[in-house]
PDB file of C-alpha atoms in Angstrom:
ATOM      1  CA  UNK R 860       2.398  -7.548  30.489  1.00 50.00           C
ATOM      2  CA  UNK R 861       1.059 -10.112  27.999  1.00 58.00           C
ATOM      3  CA  UNK R 862       3.332 -11.094  25.121  1.00 59.00           C
ATOM      4  CA  UNK R 863       1.954 -12.080  21.726  1.00 62.00           C
ATOM      5  CA  UNK R 864       3.350 -14.822  19.539  1.00 83.00           C
ATOM      6  CA  UNK R 865       0.872 -14.090  16.780  1.00 89.00           C
ATOM      7  CA  UNK R 866       2.114 -13.042  13.371  1.00 93.00           C
ATOM      8  CA  UNK R 867       1.124  -9.653  11.962  1.00 95.00           C
ATOM      9  CA  UNK R 868      -0.942 -10.065   8.802  1.00 96.00           C
ATOM     10  CA  UNK R 869      -2.022  -7.337   6.393  1.00 97.00           C
ATOM     11  CA  UNK R 870      -5.468  -6.803   4.883  1.00 97.00           C
ATOM     12  CA  UNK R 871      -4.302  -8.657   1.756  1.00 97.00           C
ATOM     13  CA  UNK R 872      -1.680 -11.380   1.547  1.00 97.00           C
ATOM     14  CA  UNK R 873      -0.205 -13.938  -0.815  1.00 97.00           C
ATOM     15  CA  UNK R 874      -0.989 -17.536   0.065  1.00 97.00           C
ATOM     16  CA  UNK R 875      -0.079 -20.939  -1.294  1.00 97.00           C
ATOM     17  CA  UNK R 876      -2.408 -23.935  -1.464  1.00 98.00           C
ATOM     18  CA  UNK R 877       0.084 -26.823  -1.744  1.00 97.00           C
ATOM     19  CA  UNK R 878      -2.408 -29.609  -2.473  1.00 95.00           C
ATOM     20  CA  UNK R 879      -4.079 -27.501  -5.200  1.00 96.00           C
ATOM     21  CA  UNK R 880      -0.778 -26.519  -6.832  1.00 94.00           C
ATOM     22  CA  UNK R 881      -1.718 -22.842  -6.409  1.00 96.00           C
ATOM     23  CA  UNK R 882       1.148 -20.568  -5.398  1.00 96.00           C
ATOM     24  CA  UNK R 883       1.131 -16.869  -4.471  1.00 96.00           C
ATOM     25  CA  UNK R 884      -2.616 -16.323  -4.745  1.00 96.00           C
ATOM     26  CA  UNK R 885      -3.796 -12.950  -3.408  1.00 95.00           C
ATOM     27  CA  UNK R 886      -6.202 -13.469  -0.496  1.00 97.00           C
ATOM     28  CA  UNK R 887      -8.314 -10.969   1.434  1.00 97.00           C
ATOM     29  CA  UNK R 888      -8.217 -11.020   5.222  1.00 97.00           C
ATOM     30  CA  UNK R 889     -11.790 -10.661   6.498  1.00 95.00           C
ATOM     31  CA  UNK R 890     -12.201 -10.447  10.266  1.00 93.00           C
ATOM     32  CA  UNK R 891     -15.956 -10.049   9.726  1.00 90.00           C
ATOM     33  CA  UNK R 892     -16.261 -13.539   8.245  1.00 90.00           C
ATOM     34  CA  UNK R 893     -16.221 -16.567  10.518  1.00 91.00           C
ATOM     35  CA  UNK R 894     -15.140 -19.116   7.937  1.00 92.00           C
ATOM     36  CA  UNK R 895     -12.778 -18.906   4.996  1.00 96.00           C
ATOM     37  CA  UNK R 896     -14.033 -19.128   1.422  1.00 96.00           C
ATOM     38  CA  UNK R 897     -12.442 -20.005  -1.923  1.00 98.00           C
ATOM     39  CA  UNK R 898     -13.544 -19.440  -5.510  1.00 97.00           C
ATOM     40  CA  UNK R 899     -14.645 -22.444  -7.565  1.00 97.00           C
ATOM     41  CA  UNK R 900     -15.757 -22.622 -11.180  1.00 97.00           C
ATOM     42  CA  UNK R 901     -17.261 -26.087 -10.794  1.00 97.00           C
ATOM     43  CA  UNK R 902     -18.651 -28.028  -7.817  1.00 97.00           C
ATOM     44  CA  UNK R 903     -20.408 -31.360  -8.409  1.00 96.00           C
ATOM     45  CA  UNK R 904     -21.372 -34.384  -6.356  1.00 95.00           C
ATOM     46  CA  UNK R 905     -20.425 -37.516  -8.273  1.00 93.00           C
ATOM     47  CA  UNK R 906     -20.689 -41.213  -7.471  1.00 91.00           C
ATOM     48  CA  UNK R 907     -17.620 -43.419  -7.739  1.00 87.00           C
ATOM     49  CA  UNK R 908     -18.131 -47.101  -6.920  1.00 89.00           C
ATOM     50  CA  UNK R 909     -21.334 -46.138  -5.089  1.00 89.00           C
ATOM     51  CA  UNK R 910     -19.557 -43.549  -2.926  1.00 92.00           C
ATOM     52  CA  UNK R 911     -20.585 -39.882  -3.034  1.00 94.00           C
ATOM     53  CA  UNK R 912     -17.545 -37.709  -3.817  1.00 96.00           C
ATOM     54  CA  UNK R 913     -17.269 -33.970  -4.365  1.00 98.00           C
ATOM     55  CA  UNK R 914     -15.547 -32.917  -7.619  1.00 97.00           C
ATOM     56  CA  UNK R 915     -14.230 -29.340  -7.555  1.00 98.00           C
ATOM     57  CA  UNK R 916     -12.431 -27.081 -10.033  1.00 98.00           C
ATOM     58  CA  UNK R 917     -10.858 -24.158  -8.183  1.00 98.00           C
ATOM     59  CA  UNK R 918     -10.719 -20.605  -9.519  1.00 97.00           C
ATOM     60  CA  UNK R 919     -12.029 -19.427 -12.901  1.00 96.00           C
ATOM     61  CA  UNK R 920     -10.386 -19.286 -16.348  1.00 95.00           C
ATOM     62  CA  UNK R 921      -9.922 -15.508 -16.054  1.00 93.00           C
ATOM     63  CA  UNK R 922      -7.552 -16.076 -13.087  1.00 94.00           C
ATOM     64  CA  UNK R 923      -3.900 -16.491 -14.155  1.00 94.00           C
ATOM     65  CA  UNK R 924      -3.507 -19.331 -11.613  1.00 95.00           C
ATOM     66  CA  UNK R 925      -6.445 -21.346 -13.013  1.00 95.00           C
ATOM     67  CA  UNK R 926      -5.440 -24.887 -14.045  1.00 94.00           C
ATOM     68  CA  UNK R 927      -8.825 -26.423 -14.859  1.00 95.00           C
ATOM     69  CA  UNK R 928      -7.789 -29.502 -12.879  1.00 97.00           C
ATOM     70  CA  UNK R 929     -10.492 -31.372 -10.951  1.00 97.00           C
ATOM     71  CA  UNK R 930      -9.938 -32.230  -7.289  1.00 97.00           C
ATOM     72  CA  UNK R 931     -11.922 -34.892  -5.455  1.00 96.00           C
ATOM     73  CA  UNK R 932     -13.020 -34.850  -1.805  1.00 97.00           C
ATOM     74  CA  UNK R 933     -14.396 -37.811   0.081  1.00 95.00           C
ATOM     75  CA  UNK R 934     -14.873 -35.725   3.228  1.00 96.00           C
ATOM     76  CA  UNK R 935     -17.190 -32.760   2.793  1.00 97.00           C
ATOM     77  CA  UNK R 936     -20.226 -31.238   4.448  1.00 96.00           C
ATOM     78  CA  UNK R 937     -22.679 -28.445   3.749  1.00 96.00           C
ATOM     79  CA  UNK R 938     -22.971 -25.311   5.841  1.00 92.00           C
ATOM     80  CA  UNK R 939     -25.359 -22.359   5.892  1.00 92.00           C
ATOM     81  CA  UNK R 940     -23.467 -19.154   5.176  1.00 88.00           C
ATOM     82  CA  UNK R 941     -24.828 -15.609   5.361  1.00 82.00           C
ATOM     83  CA  UNK R 942     -22.992 -13.263   3.008  1.00 75.00           C
ATOM     84  CA  UNK R 943     -22.188  -9.615   3.715  1.00 73.00           C
ATOM     85  CA  UNK R 944     -25.303  -8.567   1.775  1.00 76.00           C
ATOM     86  CA  UNK R 945     -27.524 -10.698   4.041  1.00 81.00           C
ATOM     87  CA  UNK R 946     -28.219 -13.578   1.639  1.00 85.00           C
ATOM     88  CA  UNK R 947     -28.107 -17.052   3.177  1.00 90.00           C
ATOM     89  CA  UNK R 948     -27.091 -20.064   1.128  1.00 89.00           C
ATOM     90  CA  UNK R 949     -25.899 -23.614   1.714  1.00 94.00           C
ATOM     91  CA  UNK R 950     -22.296 -24.123   0.653  1.00 95.00           C
ATOM     92  CA  UNK R 951     -20.018 -27.115   0.510  1.00 97.00           C
ATOM     93  CA  UNK R 952     -17.263 -27.132   3.115  1.00 97.00           C
ATOM     94  CA  UNK R 953     -13.929 -28.934   2.671  1.00 98.00           C
ATOM     95  CA  UNK R 954     -10.661 -28.901   4.595  1.00 97.00           C
ATOM     96  CA  UNK R 955      -7.668 -27.456   2.742  1.00 98.00           C
ATOM     97  CA  UNK R 956      -4.056 -26.691   3.562  1.00 97.00           C
ATOM     98  CA  UNK R 957      -3.027 -23.061   3.179  1.00 97.00           C
ATOM     99  CA  UNK R 958       0.517 -21.778   3.612  1.00 97.00           C
ATOM    100  CA  UNK R 959       1.026 -18.333   5.131  1.00 96.00           C
ATOM    101  CA  UNK R 960       4.340 -16.992   6.447  1.00 95.00           C
ATOM    102  CA  UNK R 961       6.023 -20.366   5.947  1.00 94.00           C
ATOM    103  CA  UNK R 962       3.492 -22.262   8.062  1.00 95.00           C
ATOM    104  CA  UNK R 963       0.860 -24.648   6.712  1.00 96.00           C
ATOM    105  CA  UNK R 964      -2.573 -24.409   8.345  1.00 96.00           C
ATOM    106  CA  UNK R 965      -5.238 -27.097   7.875  1.00 96.00           C
ATOM    107  CA  UNK R 966      -8.588 -25.286   7.915  1.00 96.00           C
ATOM    108  CA  UNK R 967     -12.104 -25.508   6.481  1.00 97.00           C
ATOM    109  CA  UNK R 968     -13.080 -23.489   3.399  1.00 98.00           C
ATOM    110  CA  UNK R 969     -16.545 -22.946   1.991  1.00 96.00           C
ATOM    111  CA  UNK R 970     -16.752 -23.367  -1.786  1.00 97.00           C
ATOM    112  CA  UNK R 971     -18.502 -20.723  -3.885  1.00 94.00           C
ATOM    113  CA  UNK R 972     -18.434 -18.799  -7.150  1.00 93.00           C
ATOM    114  CA  UNK R 973     -16.461 -15.627  -6.389  1.00 93.00           C
ATOM    115  CA  UNK R 974     -15.777 -14.796 -10.052  1.00 90.00           C
ATOM    116  CA  UNK R 975     -17.622 -11.470  -9.814  1.00 87.00           C
ATOM    117  CA  UNK R 976     -15.687 -10.383  -6.712  1.00 88.00           C
ATOM    118  CA  UNK R 977     -12.249  -8.791  -6.369  1.00 91.00           C
ATOM    119  CA  UNK R 978     -10.753 -11.538  -4.187  1.00 93.00           C
ATOM    120  CA  UNK R 979     -10.745 -15.243  -5.015  1.00 96.00           C
ATOM    121  CA  UNK R 980     -10.209 -16.158  -1.363  1.00 97.00           C
ATOM    122  CA  UNK R 981     -11.415 -14.761   1.951  1.00 96.00           C
ATOM    123  CA  UNK R 982      -9.625 -15.751   5.145  1.00 97.00           C
ATOM    124  CA  UNK R 983     -11.984 -15.675   8.126  1.00 96.00           C
ATOM    125  CA  UNK R 984     -11.709 -15.637  11.902  1.00 95.00           C
ATOM    126  CA  UNK R 985     -11.599 -19.420  12.312  1.00 94.00           C
ATOM    127  CA  UNK R 986      -8.075 -19.363  10.836  1.00 96.00           C
ATOM    128  CA  UNK R 987      -7.098 -15.888  12.030  1.00 95.00           C
ATOM    129  CA  UNK R 988      -7.891 -16.428  15.733  1.00 93.00           C
ATOM    130  CA  UNK R 989      -4.914 -17.639  17.779  1.00 88.00           C
ATOM    131  CA  UNK R 990      -2.604 -17.232  14.762  1.00 93.00           C
ATOM    132  CA  UNK R 991      -2.609 -13.618  13.555  1.00 95.00           C
ATOM    133  CA  UNK R 992      -3.065  -9.976  14.435  1.00 94.00           C
ATOM    134  CA  UNK R 993      -4.353  -7.858  11.546  1.00 96.00           C
ATOM    135  CA  UNK R 994      -2.712  -4.563  10.616  1.00 96.00           C
ATOM    136  CA  UNK R 995      -5.240  -3.055   8.200  1.00 95.00           C
ATOM    137  CA  UNK R 996      -2.765  -0.384   7.091  1.00 97.00           C
ATOM    138  CA  UNK R 997      -0.502  -3.067   5.548  1.00 97.00           C
ATOM    139  CA  UNK R 998      -0.658  -5.405   2.562  1.00 96.00           C
ATOM    140  CA  UNK R 999       1.476  -8.318   1.401  1.00 96.00           C
ATOM    141  CA  UNK R1000       3.646  -8.789   4.499  1.00 94.00           C
ATOM    142  CA  UNK R1001       3.972 -12.491   3.597  1.00 82.00           C
ATOM    143  CA  UNK R1002       6.675 -12.200   0.924  1.00 71.00           C
TER     144      UNK R1002
END
């Protein structure tokens, strides 16, 4: 008999993003998505001393956890992402730390405007695989 060391995660959880100073943000667990995604109100490529840097403001002013603070990323790429409605777009991709169940995971997130959606963050299979089993009948097990 195979034993699992994976944590049980519900369809929605509370997560912390230590480097973004965001604590207890509700995230949606999405086994249909490959990559994770986070809401941004501003994403701009800027040049500092001739180096291309990505300037990002996470979340939107209508979110209680919005700080308006800009974060800068030297390492970033672009990735084609197909949304659930079939639209394909190129999105910026950055690595972020996310804390779930007391463990910090370093994983890539695509950056997009999710202001019109219910969840500011989607957690996809790239993070879920090897770490979690999803119980869709549960929510907020990470308290």
